[in-house]
Structure formats: C-alpha cells, structure tokens
Coordinates of N, CA, C and O and ligand atoms in Angstrom, one line a residue:
X6 N -15.9 -9.7 2.0 CA -15.6 -8.5 2.1 C -16.3 -7.6 3.1 O -15.5 -6.8 3.7
X7 N -17.4 -8.0 3.4 CA -18.1 -7.4 4.7 C -17.6 -7.8 5.7 O -17.3 -6.8 6.5
X8 N -17.0 -8.9 5.9 CA -16.2 -9.2 7.2 C -15.0 -8.4 7.3 O -14.7 -7.9 8.6
X9 N -14.3 -8.4 6.1 CA -13.0 -7.6 6.1 C -13.1 -6.3 6.4 O -12.6 -5.4 7.4
X10 N -14.1 -5.6 6.0 CA -14.5 -4.1 6.1 C -15.0 -3.9 7.6 O -14.4 -2.8 8.2
X11 N -15.8 -4.7 8.2 CA -16.2 -4.6 9.4 C -15.0 -4.6 10.5 O -15.0 -4.0 11.4
X12 N -14.1 -5.6 10.0 CA -12.9 -5.7 11.1 C -12.0 -4.5 11.0 O -11.3 -4.3 11.7
X13 N -11.8 -3.8 9.8 CA -10.7 -3.1 9.6 C -11.1 -1.7 9.2 O -10.3 -0.7 9.4
X14 N -12.4 -1.3 9.2 CA -12.8 -0.1 8.9 C -13.9 0.4 9.6 O -15.2 -0.2 9.7
X15 N -13.6 1.6 10.4 CA -14.5 2.4 11.2 C -14.0 3.7 11.7 O -12.6 3.9 11.5
X16 N -14.9 4.6 12.0 CA -14.2 5.8 12.5 C -13.1 5.6 13.6 O -12.2 6.1 13.5
X17 N -13.6 4.9 14.6 CA -12.8 4.7 15.6 C -11.4 4.1 15.1 O -10.2 4.4 15.6
X18 N -11.2 2.8 14.3 CA -10.2 2.1 13.9 C -9.3 3.0 12.9 O -8.0 3.2 13.3
X19 N -9.9 3.9 12.2 CA -9.0 4.9 11.4 C -8.5 6.0 12.1 O -7.5 6.4 12.0
X20 N -9.4 6.4 13.3 CA -8.8 7.4 14.1 C -7.6 6.7 14.9 O -6.4 7.6 15.1
X21 N -7.6 5.6 15.4 CA -6.6 5.0 15.8 C -5.2 4.8 15.1 O -4.1 4.9 15.5
X22 N -5.4 4.3 13.8 CA -4.5 4.4 12.8 C -3.7 5.8 12.7 O -2.5 5.8 12.5
X23 N -4.7 6.7 12.6 CA -4.1 8.2 12.3 C -2.9 8.5 13.5 O -2.2 9.1 13.2
X24 N -3.5 8.2 14.7 CA -2.8 8.6 15.7 C -1.6 7.6 16.0 O -0.7 7.9 17.1
X25 N -1.6 6.4 15.5 CA -0.5 5.3 15.8 C 0.9 6.0 15.3 O 1.1 6.2 14.1
X26 N 1.9 6.0 16.2 CA 3.2 6.6 15.8 C 4.0 5.7 14.8 O 4.9 6.0 14.1
X27 N 3.5 4.4 14.7 CA 4.0 3.6 13.6 C 3.5 3.6 12.3 O 4.0 3.0 11.4
X28 N 2.5 4.5 12.4 CA 1.8 4.6 10.9 C 1.9 6.1 10.6 O 1.7 6.9 11.4
X29 N 1.9 6.3 9.1 CA 1.7 7.5 8.4 C 0.9 7.5 7.4 O 0.8 6.6 6.7
X30 N -0.2 8.6 7.6 CA -1.1 8.6 6.6 C -1.2 9.9 5.8 O -1.0 10.9 6.3
X31 N -1.3 9.6 4.5 CA -1.1 10.7 3.6 C -2.5 10.7 2.9 O -3.0 9.9 2.4
X32 N -2.8 12.1 2.7 CA -4.3 12.1 2.0 C -4.1 13.2 1.0 O -3.3 14.1 1.0
X33 N -4.9 12.9 -0.1 CA -4.9 13.9 -1.2 C -6.3 14.3 -1.4 O -7.3 13.6 -1.4
X34 N -6.4 15.7 -1.4 CA -7.7 16.4 -1.6 C -7.8 17.1 -2.8 O -6.8 17.5 -3.2
X35 N -9.1 17.1 -3.4 CA -9.4 18.2 -4.6 C -10.8 18.8 -4.0 O -11.8 18.3 -3.6
X36 N -10.6 20.3 -3.9 CA -11.7 21.2 -3.5 C -12.3 20.6 -2.3 O -13.7 20.3 -2.1
X37 N -11.5 20.2 -1.2 CA -12.0 19.8 0.0 C -12.4 18.5 0.1 O -13.0 17.9 1.0
X38 N -12.4 17.6 -1.0 CA -13.0 16.3 -1.0 C -11.7 15.3 -1.0 O -10.7 15.5 -1.8
X39 N -11.8 14.2 -0.2 CA -10.7 13.3 -0.1 C -11.0 12.2 -1.3 O -11.9 11.7 -1.8
X40 N -9.9 12.3 -2.3 CA -9.8 11.7 -3.5 C -8.7 10.4 -3.4 O -8.7 9.6 -4.4
X41 N -8.1 10.3 -2.4 CA -7.0 9.1 -2.3 C -6.4 9.3 -1.1 O -6.2 10.3 -0.4
X42 N -5.9 8.2 -0.7 CA -4.8 8.1 0.6 C -3.7 6.9 0.4 O -4.2 6.0 -0.4
X43 N -2.7 7.2 1.1 CA -1.8 6.0 1.2 C -1.4 6.0 2.7 O -1.6 7.0 3.4
X44 N -1.2 4.8 3.2 CA -0.6 4.7 4.6 C 0.5 3.7 4.7 O 0.6 2.7 4.1
X45 N 1.5 4.2 5.4 CA 2.7 3.4 5.5 C 2.9 3.1 7.0 O 2.6 3.7 7.8
X46 N 3.6 1.9 7.1 CA 3.6 1.3 8.5 C 5.2 1.0 8.4 O 5.6 0.3 7.6
X47 N 5.7 1.3 9.7 CA 7.3 0.7 9.8 C 7.2 -0.3 10.8 O 6.0 -0.7 11.4
X48 N 8.1 -1.1 10.7 CA 8.2 -2.5 11.4 C 8.9 -3.5 10.4 O 8.9 -3.3 9.6
X49 N 9.0 -4.7 11.1 CA 9.6 -5.8 10.2 C 8.7 -6.3 9.1 O 7.5 -6.2 9.2
X50 N 9.4 -6.7 8.0 CA 8.6 -7.2 7.0 C 8.8 -8.6 6.9 O 9.7 -9.3 7.6
X51 N 8.3 -9.2 5.6 CA 8.6 -10.6 5.3 C 10.0 -10.8 4.9 O 10.9 -9.9 4.5
X52 N 10.6 -12.0 5.3 CA 12.0 -12.5 5.1 C 12.6 -12.1 3.7 O 13.8 -11.8 3.5
X53 N 11.8 -12.4 2.6 CA 12.2 -12.1 1.4 C 12.7 -10.7 1.0 O 13.4 -10.7 0.0
X54 N 12.5 -9.7 1.8 CA 12.9 -8.3 1.6 C 14.4 -8.1 1.8 O 15.2 -7.6 1.2
X55 N 15.0 -9.0 2.9 CA 16.2 -8.8 3.3 C 16.4 -7.3 3.8 O 17.5 -6.7 3.1
X56 N 15.6 -6.7 4.3 CA 15.9 -5.2 4.5 C 16.4 -4.9 5.8 O 16.4 -5.8 6.8
X57 N 17.2 -3.8 5.9 CA 17.6 -3.4 7.4 C 16.4 -2.6 7.8 O 16.2 -2.6 9.0
X58 N 15.7 -1.7 7.2 CA 14.5 -1.0 7.8 C 13.5 -0.7 6.9 O 13.4 0.3 6.1
X59 N 12.6 -1.8 6.8 CA 11.7 -1.7 5.6 C 10.4 -0.9 6.0 O 10.2 -0.6 7.4
X60 N 9.8 -0.1 5.2 CA 8.5 0.5 5.4 C 7.4 0.0 4.7 O 7.7 -0.3 3.2
X61 N 6.3 -0.5 5.2 CA 5.1 -1.0 4.5 C 4.2 0.0 3.8 O 3.8 0.8 4.7
X62 N 4.0 0.0 2.6 CA 3.0 0.8 1.9 C 1.6 -0.2 2.2 O 1.4 -1.2 1.5
X63 N 1.1 0.0 3.4 CA 0.0 -0.9 4.0 C -1.3 -0.7 3.1 O -2.1 -1.6 2.7
X64 N -1.7 0.4 2.5 CA -2.8 1.1 2.0 C -2.4 2.0 0.8 O -2.0 3.0 1.1
X65 N -3.2 1.9 -0.2 CA -3.1 2.9 -1.4 C -4.4 2.9 -2.2 O -4.8 1.8 -2.6
X66 N -5.3 4.0 -1.9 CA -6.6 3.9 -2.5 C -6.7 5.3 -3.2 O -6.4 6.3 -2.6
X67 N -7.3 5.1 -4.3 CA -7.8 6.3 -5.3 C -9.2 6.1 -5.7 O -9.4 5.0 -6.0
X68 N -9.9 7.2 -5.5 CA -11.2 7.2 -6.0 C -11.4 6.8 -7.5 O -10.4 7.3 -8.2
X69 N -12.3 5.9 -7.9 CA -12.5 5.6 -9.3 C -12.5 6.7 -10.2 O -11.7 6.7 -11.2
X70 N -13.1 7.7 -9.9 CA -13.2 8.9 -10.8 C -11.7 9.5 -11.2 O -11.6 10.2 -12.2
X71 N -10.9 9.4 -10.4 CA -9.5 9.9 -10.4 C -8.4 8.7 -10.9 O -7.1 9.0 -10.9
X72 N -8.9 7.6 -11.1 CA -7.9 6.5 -11.6 C -7.3 7.3 -13.0 O -7.9 7.8 -13.7
X73 N -5.9 7.0 -13.2 CA -5.3 7.1 -14.4 C -4.7 8.6 -14.5 O -4.8 9.1 -15.7
X74 N -4.9 9.3 -13.5 CA -4.8 10.8 -13.6 C -3.6 11.1 -12.8 O -3.5 12.5 -12.6
X75 N -2.7 10.3 -12.3 CA -1.6 10.8 -11.6 C -1.7 11.0 -10.2 O -0.6 11.1 -9.6
X76 N -2.8 10.7 -9.6 CA -2.8 10.9 -8.2 C -2.2 9.8 -7.5 O -1.3 10.0 -6.4
X77 N -2.3 8.4 -7.9 CA -1.6 7.4 -7.2 C -0.2 7.7 -7.5 O 0.6 7.4 -6.4
X78 N 0.2 8.0 -8.4 CA 1.9 8.3 -8.7 C 2.2 9.4 -7.6 O 3.4 9.4 -7.0
X79 N 1.6 10.5 -7.3 CA 1.9 11.5 -6.5 C 1.9 10.8 -5.0 O 2.8 11.1 -4.3
X80 N 0.9 10.1 -4.7 CA 0.9 9.3 -3.4 C 2.1 8.7 -3.2 O 2.8 8.6 -2.2
X81 N 2.5 7.8 -4.2 CA 3.6 6.9 -4.1 C 4.9 7.7 -3.9 O 5.7 7.3 -3.1
X82 N 5.0 8.8 -4.7 CA 6.3 9.6 -4.7 C 6.3 10.1 -3.2 O 7.5 10.0 -2.6
X83 N 5.2 10.8 -2.7 CA 5.3 11.4 -1.4 C 5.5 10.2 -0.2 O 6.3 10.5 0.7
X84 N 4.8 9.0 -0.4 CA 5.2 8.2 0.5 C 6.7 7.5 0.5 O 7.2 7.3 1.5
X85 N 7.2 7.5 -0.4 CA 8.4 7.0 -0.6 C 9.5 8.1 -0.3 O 10.4 7.5 0.7
X86 N 9.2 9.3 -0.3 CA 10.1 10.3 0.3 C 10.1 10.5 1.7 O 11.1 10.5 2.3
X87 N 8.7 10.3 2.2 CA 8.5 10.3 3.9 C 9.0 8.9 4.4 O 9.7 8.9 5.4
X88 N 9.2 7.8 3.7 CA 9.7 6.4 4.1 C 11.2 6.7 4.3 O 11.9 6.4 5.2
X89 N 11.8 7.3 3.1 CA 13.3 7.6 3.2 C 13.7 8.6 4.2 O 14.8 8.4 4.9
X90 N 12.9 9.5 4.2 CA 13.3 10.6 5.5 C 13.2 10.0 6.7 O 13.8 10.5 7.8
X91 N 12.4 9.1 6.9 CA 12.2 8.3 8.3 C 13.4 7.2 8.5 O 13.3 6.3 9.5
X92 N 14.3 7.0 7.3 CA 15.4 6.1 7.5 C 14.9 4.6 6.9 O 15.9 3.8 6.8
X93 N 14.0 4.6 6.2 CA 13.6 3.1 5.5 C 14.5 3.0 4.3 O 14.8 4.1 3.8
X94 N 15.2 1.7 4.1 CA 15.9 1.5 2.9 C 15.2 0.9 1.9 O 15.5 0.7 0.9
X95 N 13.8 0.3 2.3 CA 12.9 -0.1 1.3 C 11.7 0.2 1.4 O 11.0 0.3 2.5
X96 N 10.8 0.5 0.3 CA 9.4 0.3 0.6 C 8.7 -0.8 -0.1 O 9.2 -1.4 -1.1
X97 N 7.8 -1.5 0.8 CA 7.3 -2.8 0.1 C 5.8 -3.0 0.4 O 5.2 -2.0 1.2
X98 N 5.1 -3.8 -0.4 CA 3.8 -3.9 -0.2 C 3.4 -5.4 -0.7 O 4.1 -6.1 -1.3
X99 N 2.3 -5.7 -0.2 CA 1.6 -7.0 -0.5 C 0.5 -6.8 -1.4 O -0.6 -5.9 -1.1
X100 N 0.3 -7.3 -2.8 CA -0.7 -6.9 -3.8 C -1.5 -8.3 -4.1 O -0.8 -9.2 -4.4
X101 N -2.8 -8.2 -4.1 CA -3.5 -9.4 -4.2 C -3.1 -10.0 -5.9 O -3.3 -9.0 -6.8
X102 N -2.8 -11.2 -5.8 CA -2.4 -11.6 -7.3 C -3.4 -11.3 -8.3 O -3.1 -11.4 -9.5
X103 N -4.8 -11.3 -8.1 CA -5.7 -10.8 -8.9 C -6.3 -9.6 -9.1 O -7.4 -9.3 -9.3
X104 N -5.2 -8.7 -8.9 CA -5.5 -7.2 -9.0 C -4.6 -6.7 -10.1 O -3.6 -6.0 -9.7
X105 N -4.7 -6.9 -11.5 CA -3.8 -6.5 -12.4 C -3.6 -5.2 -12.7 O -2.4 -4.8 -12.9
X106 N -4.5 -4.2 -12.4 CA -4.3 -2.9 -12.6 C -3.3 -2.4 -11.5 O -2.4 -1.5 -11.8
X107 N -3.5 -2.8 -10.2 CA -2.6 -2.3 -9.1 C -1.0 -3.0 -9.5 O -0.2 -2.2 -9.3
X108 N -1.2 -4.3 -10.0 CA 0.3 -4.9 -10.1 C 0.9 -3.9 -11.4 O 2.3 -3.6 -11.2
X109 N 0.1 -3.7 -12.2 CA 0.8 -3.0 -13.6 C 1.3 -1.7 -12.8 O 2.4 -1.0 -13.3
X110 N 0.4 -0.9 -12.2 CA 0.7 0.3 -11.7 C 2.0 0.3 -10.8 O 2.9 1.2 -11.1
X111 N 2.2 -0.7 -9.9 CA 3.4 -0.8 -9.1 C 4.7 -1.1 -9.9 O 5.8 -0.4 -9.4
X112 N 4.5 -1.9 -10.9 CA 5.6 -2.1 -11.6 C 6.2 -1.0 -12.6 O 7.4 -0.5 -12.6
X113 N 5.1 -0.2 -13.1 CA 5.3 1.0 -13.7 C 6.0 2.0 -12.7 O 7.0 2.9 -13.2
X114 N 5.7 2.1 -11.4 CA 6.4 3.0 -10.3 C 7.8 2.2 -10.0 O 8.5 2.8 -9.0
X115 N 8.4 1.3 -10.4 CA 9.6 0.8 -10.3 C 9.8 -0.4 -9.0 O 10.7 -0.7 -8.6
X116 N 8.5 -0.8 -8.6 CA 8.4 -2.0 -7.7 C 8.8 -3.5 -8.5 O 8.2 -3.6 -9.5
X117 N 9.5 -4.2 -7.7 CA 9.8 -5.5 -8.3 C 9.2 -6.7 -7.5 O 9.2 -6.5 -6.1
X118 N 8.8 -7.6 -8.0 CA 8.3 -9.0 -7.2 C 9.2 -9.6 -6.6 O 10.4 -9.7 -7.0
X119 N 9.4 -10.0 -5.0 CA 10.4 -10.5 -4.3 C 9.8 -11.7 -3.6 O 10.8 -12.5 -3.0
X120 N 8.6 -11.9 -3.7 CA 8.2 -13.3 -3.0 C 6.5 -13.1 -2.9 O 5.9 -12.4 -3.8
X121 N 6.0 -13.8 -2.0 CA 4.6 -13.9 -1.8 C 4.3 -14.1 -0.3 O 5.1 -14.5 0.4
X122 N 3.1 -14.0 0.1 CA 2.4 -14.0 1.4 C 0.9 -14.3 1.4 O 0.3 -14.1 0.1
X123 N 0.5 -14.9 2.4 CA -1.1 -15.1 2.4 C -1.7 -13.7 3.1 O -1.1 -13.3 4.0
X124 N -2.9 -13.5 2.8 CA -3.6 -12.5 3.1 C -5.1 -13.0 3.5 O -5.5 -13.6 2.5
X125 N -5.6 -12.9 4.5 CA -7.0 -13.4 4.8 C -7.9 -12.2 4.7 O -7.9 -11.2 5.5
X126 N -8.8 -12.5 3.7 CA -9.8 -11.3 3.4 C -11.1 -12.0 3.8 O -11.7 -12.9 3.3
X127 N -11.8 -11.7 5.0 CA -12.9 -12.2 5.6 C -12.4 -13.8 5.9 O -11.7 -14.0 6.7
X128 N -13.1 -14.7 5.3 CA -12.8 -16.0 5.5 C -11.9 -16.5 4.3 O -11.5 -17.7 4.2
X129 N -11.6 -15.7 3.6 CA -10.8 -16.1 2.1 C -9.4 -16.0 2.1 O -9.0 -15.0 2.4
X130 N -8.6 -17.3 1.9 CA -7.2 -17.2 2.1 C -6.6 -16.8 0.7 O -6.7 -17.6 -0.2
X131 N -6.1 -15.4 0.7 CA -5.6 -15.2 -0.8 C -4.2 -15.1 -0.8 O -3.6 -15.1 0.2
X132 N -3.6 -15.2 -2.0 CA -2.2 -15.0 -2.4 C -1.8 -13.6 -2.7 O -2.4 -13.2 -3.6
X133 N -0.9 -13.0 -2.0 CA -0.6 -11.8 -2.1 C 0.9 -11.9 -2.9 O 1.8 -12.6 -2.5
X134 N 1.2 -11.0 -3.9 CA 2.6 -10.9 -4.4 C 3.2 -9.9 -3.4 O 2.7 -8.8 -3.3
X135 N 4.4 -10.0 -3.0 CA 5.1 -9.0 -2.3 C 6.1 -8.2 -3.4 O 6.9 -9.0 -4.0
X136 N 6.0 -7.1 -3.3 CA 6.9 -6.1 -4.2 C 7.6 -5.1 -3.4 O 7.1 -4.6 -2.3
X137 N 8.6 -4.8 -3.9 CA 9.5 -3.6 -3.1 C 10.2 -2.9 -4.1 O 10.5 -3.3 -5.2
X138 N 10.7 -1.7 -3.7 CA 11.4 -0.6 -4.4 C 12.4 -0.2 -3.6 O 12.1 0.1 -2.2
X139 N 13.6 -0.2 -3.7 CA 14.8 0.0 -2.9 C 14.8 1.4 -2.8 O 14.7 2.3 -3.9
X140 N 15.0 2.1 -1.7 CA 15.0 3.5 -1.4 C 16.6 3.7 -1.4 O 17.1 4.9 -2.1
X141 N 17.4 3.0 -0.7 CA 18.8 3.2 -0.8 C 19.5 2.0 -0.7 O 18.9 0.9 -0.1
X142 N 20.8 1.6 -1.2 CA 21.6 0.4 -1.0 C 21.8 0.1 0.4 O 21.9 1.0 1.1
X143 N 22.0 -1.3 0.6 CA 22.4 -1.5 1.9 C 23.8 -1.1 2.4 O 24.8 -1.0 1.4
X144 N 23.9 -0.5 3.5 CA 25.4 -0.1 3.9 C 26.2 -1.1 4.0 O 25.9 -2.4 4.1
Ligands
COA222 C1 -4.0 0.9 -7.7 C2 -4.3 2.4 -8.1 C3 -3.9 3.0 -6.7 C4 -3.7 2.7 -9.2 O1 -3.9 4.1 -9.5 P1 -4.3 4.4 -11.0 O2 -4.6 5.9 -11.1 O3 -5.6 3.5 -11.3 O4 -3.0 4.1 -11.8 P2 -2.6 4.2 -13.1 O5 -3.9 4.6 -14.1 O6 -1.5 5.3 -13.4 O7 -2.0 3.0 -13.7 C5 -2.6 1.9 -13.9 C6 -1.7 1.1 -14.8 O8 -2.3 -0.3 -15.0 C7 -2.7 -0.5 -16.0 N1 -4.1 -1.1 -16.1 C8 -5.2 -0.1 -16.1 N2 -6.3 -0.8 -16.3 C9 -6.0 -2.2 -16.2 C10 -6.7 -3.4 -16.1 N3 -8.0 -3.3 -16.2 N4 -6.0 -4.3 -16.2 C11 -4.7 -4.5 -16.3 N5 -4.0 -3.5 -16.3 C12 -4.6 -2.2 -16.3 C13 -2.3 0.3 -17.1 O9 -1.4 -0.2 -17.8 C14 -1.9 1.5 -16.2 O10 -0.5 1.8 -16.9 P3 -0.2 3.0 -17.9 O11 -0.7 4.3 -17.5 O12 1.1 2.9 -18.3 O13 -1.3 2.5 -18.9 C15 -6.0 2.4 -8.3 O14 -6.2 1.6 -9.3 C16 -6.6 2.1 -7.0 O15 -7.1 2.8 -6.1 N6 -7.2 1.0 -7.0 C17 -8.2 0.4 -6.1 C18 -7.6 0.0 -4.7 C19 -6.2 -0.8 -5.1 O16 -6.4 -1.9 -5.8 N7 -5.2 -0.5 -4.1 C20 -4.0 -1.5 -4.2 C21 -4.2 -2.3 -3.2 S1 -2.5 -3.4 -3.0

C-alpha cells in the first residue's frame, strides 16, 4: 500500500490529473471540507466492455464518516451525467474482488459484472472485477 500510495498520490501527481484533459475530477465538499471525490477517465477500456466510447470511473472515495449517507450515490450520478454529456456510451470500473462494500454499492447503482482484470497494488497482483453501466444503447 505504501508503494502504491507513493507512486500514485502526491500534490504534483494530483495537480497533473486535475489538469489532464482526458480526466474529469468531481469533488464533494461539506462546510469547506473535502468529503469525497470521483475521477473519470476517457479512453479505451477492456475488451469485455464492447463499448464504442467508454468512460472509466477510475477512482471513487468517500470519507469514512460519510459512508452510507448518499454522498457516493450523488458522486456516481454526477459522474454518469458528465460521462454521458461527453458522449460516453458506458461507464465502467475495476473493483478489487475483496472489497464487498464497494461491489454491493456498485450493484445497487445498476452496475453489472462483465469481466475481470489484474491490478498491481505495490508488488501484489490483485484480481479486479470489471463492472459497467450502460448510459445509452449501441447505435
Ligand atoms: C465504495 C464507497 C464509495 C461506497 O460509499 P458508501 O457511502 O459506503 O455506500 P453505501 O453505504 O450507500 O452502500 C454500501 C452498500 O454496501 C453494503 N455494505 C455496507 N457495509 C458492508 C460490508 N462491510 N460488507 C459488505 N457490504 C456492505 C450495504 O449493503 C450498502 O448497501 P445498502 O445501503 O443497500 O444497505 C465507500 O464505501 C468508500 O469510499 N469506500 C472506500 C474506497 C473504495 O473502496 N472505493 C471504491 C474503489 S473501486
């Protein structure tokens, strides 16, 4: 986890992501405090999607004190609307197979399992479930 955080999280890296035209970052604040965020990335996804223009929900995090209070659902709704407005036909994500809360949450939000992929966390090769939600039917 330390290796993963060192490689992917720093002020410089997040500034670069916020400025990256292929990424969109949504933040949720309460009284000036950041309580959650979501990041969308456009670009090709795994083959199992069969998508024309997929948008990846690359990150979704809500502060623990705010779990179960609708923040994550608001972020998903806003991210899906943004992806659709940008022309995406599907929104997809990879979730660690041993993250039951997130998997239950995504199913509740209408995401379905469509495949799997590997994710390297530090030196640990993990299995992620690929889930997606259609935004519009194929033309
Ligand atoms: C994933 C996350 C954004 C979901 O937000 P949330 O506010 O916790 O979501 P909710 O409480 O609305 O939904 C969670 C669902 O998981 C289920 N759940 C809750 N705790 C659970 C647990 N310990 N084990 C299994 N399922 C659980 C509940 O059934 C709940 O559904 P319900 O409201 O119908 O009962 C949030 O938990 C989070 O930030 N987690 C840490 C980061 C993370 O894992 N991000 C996803 C990476 S892909």
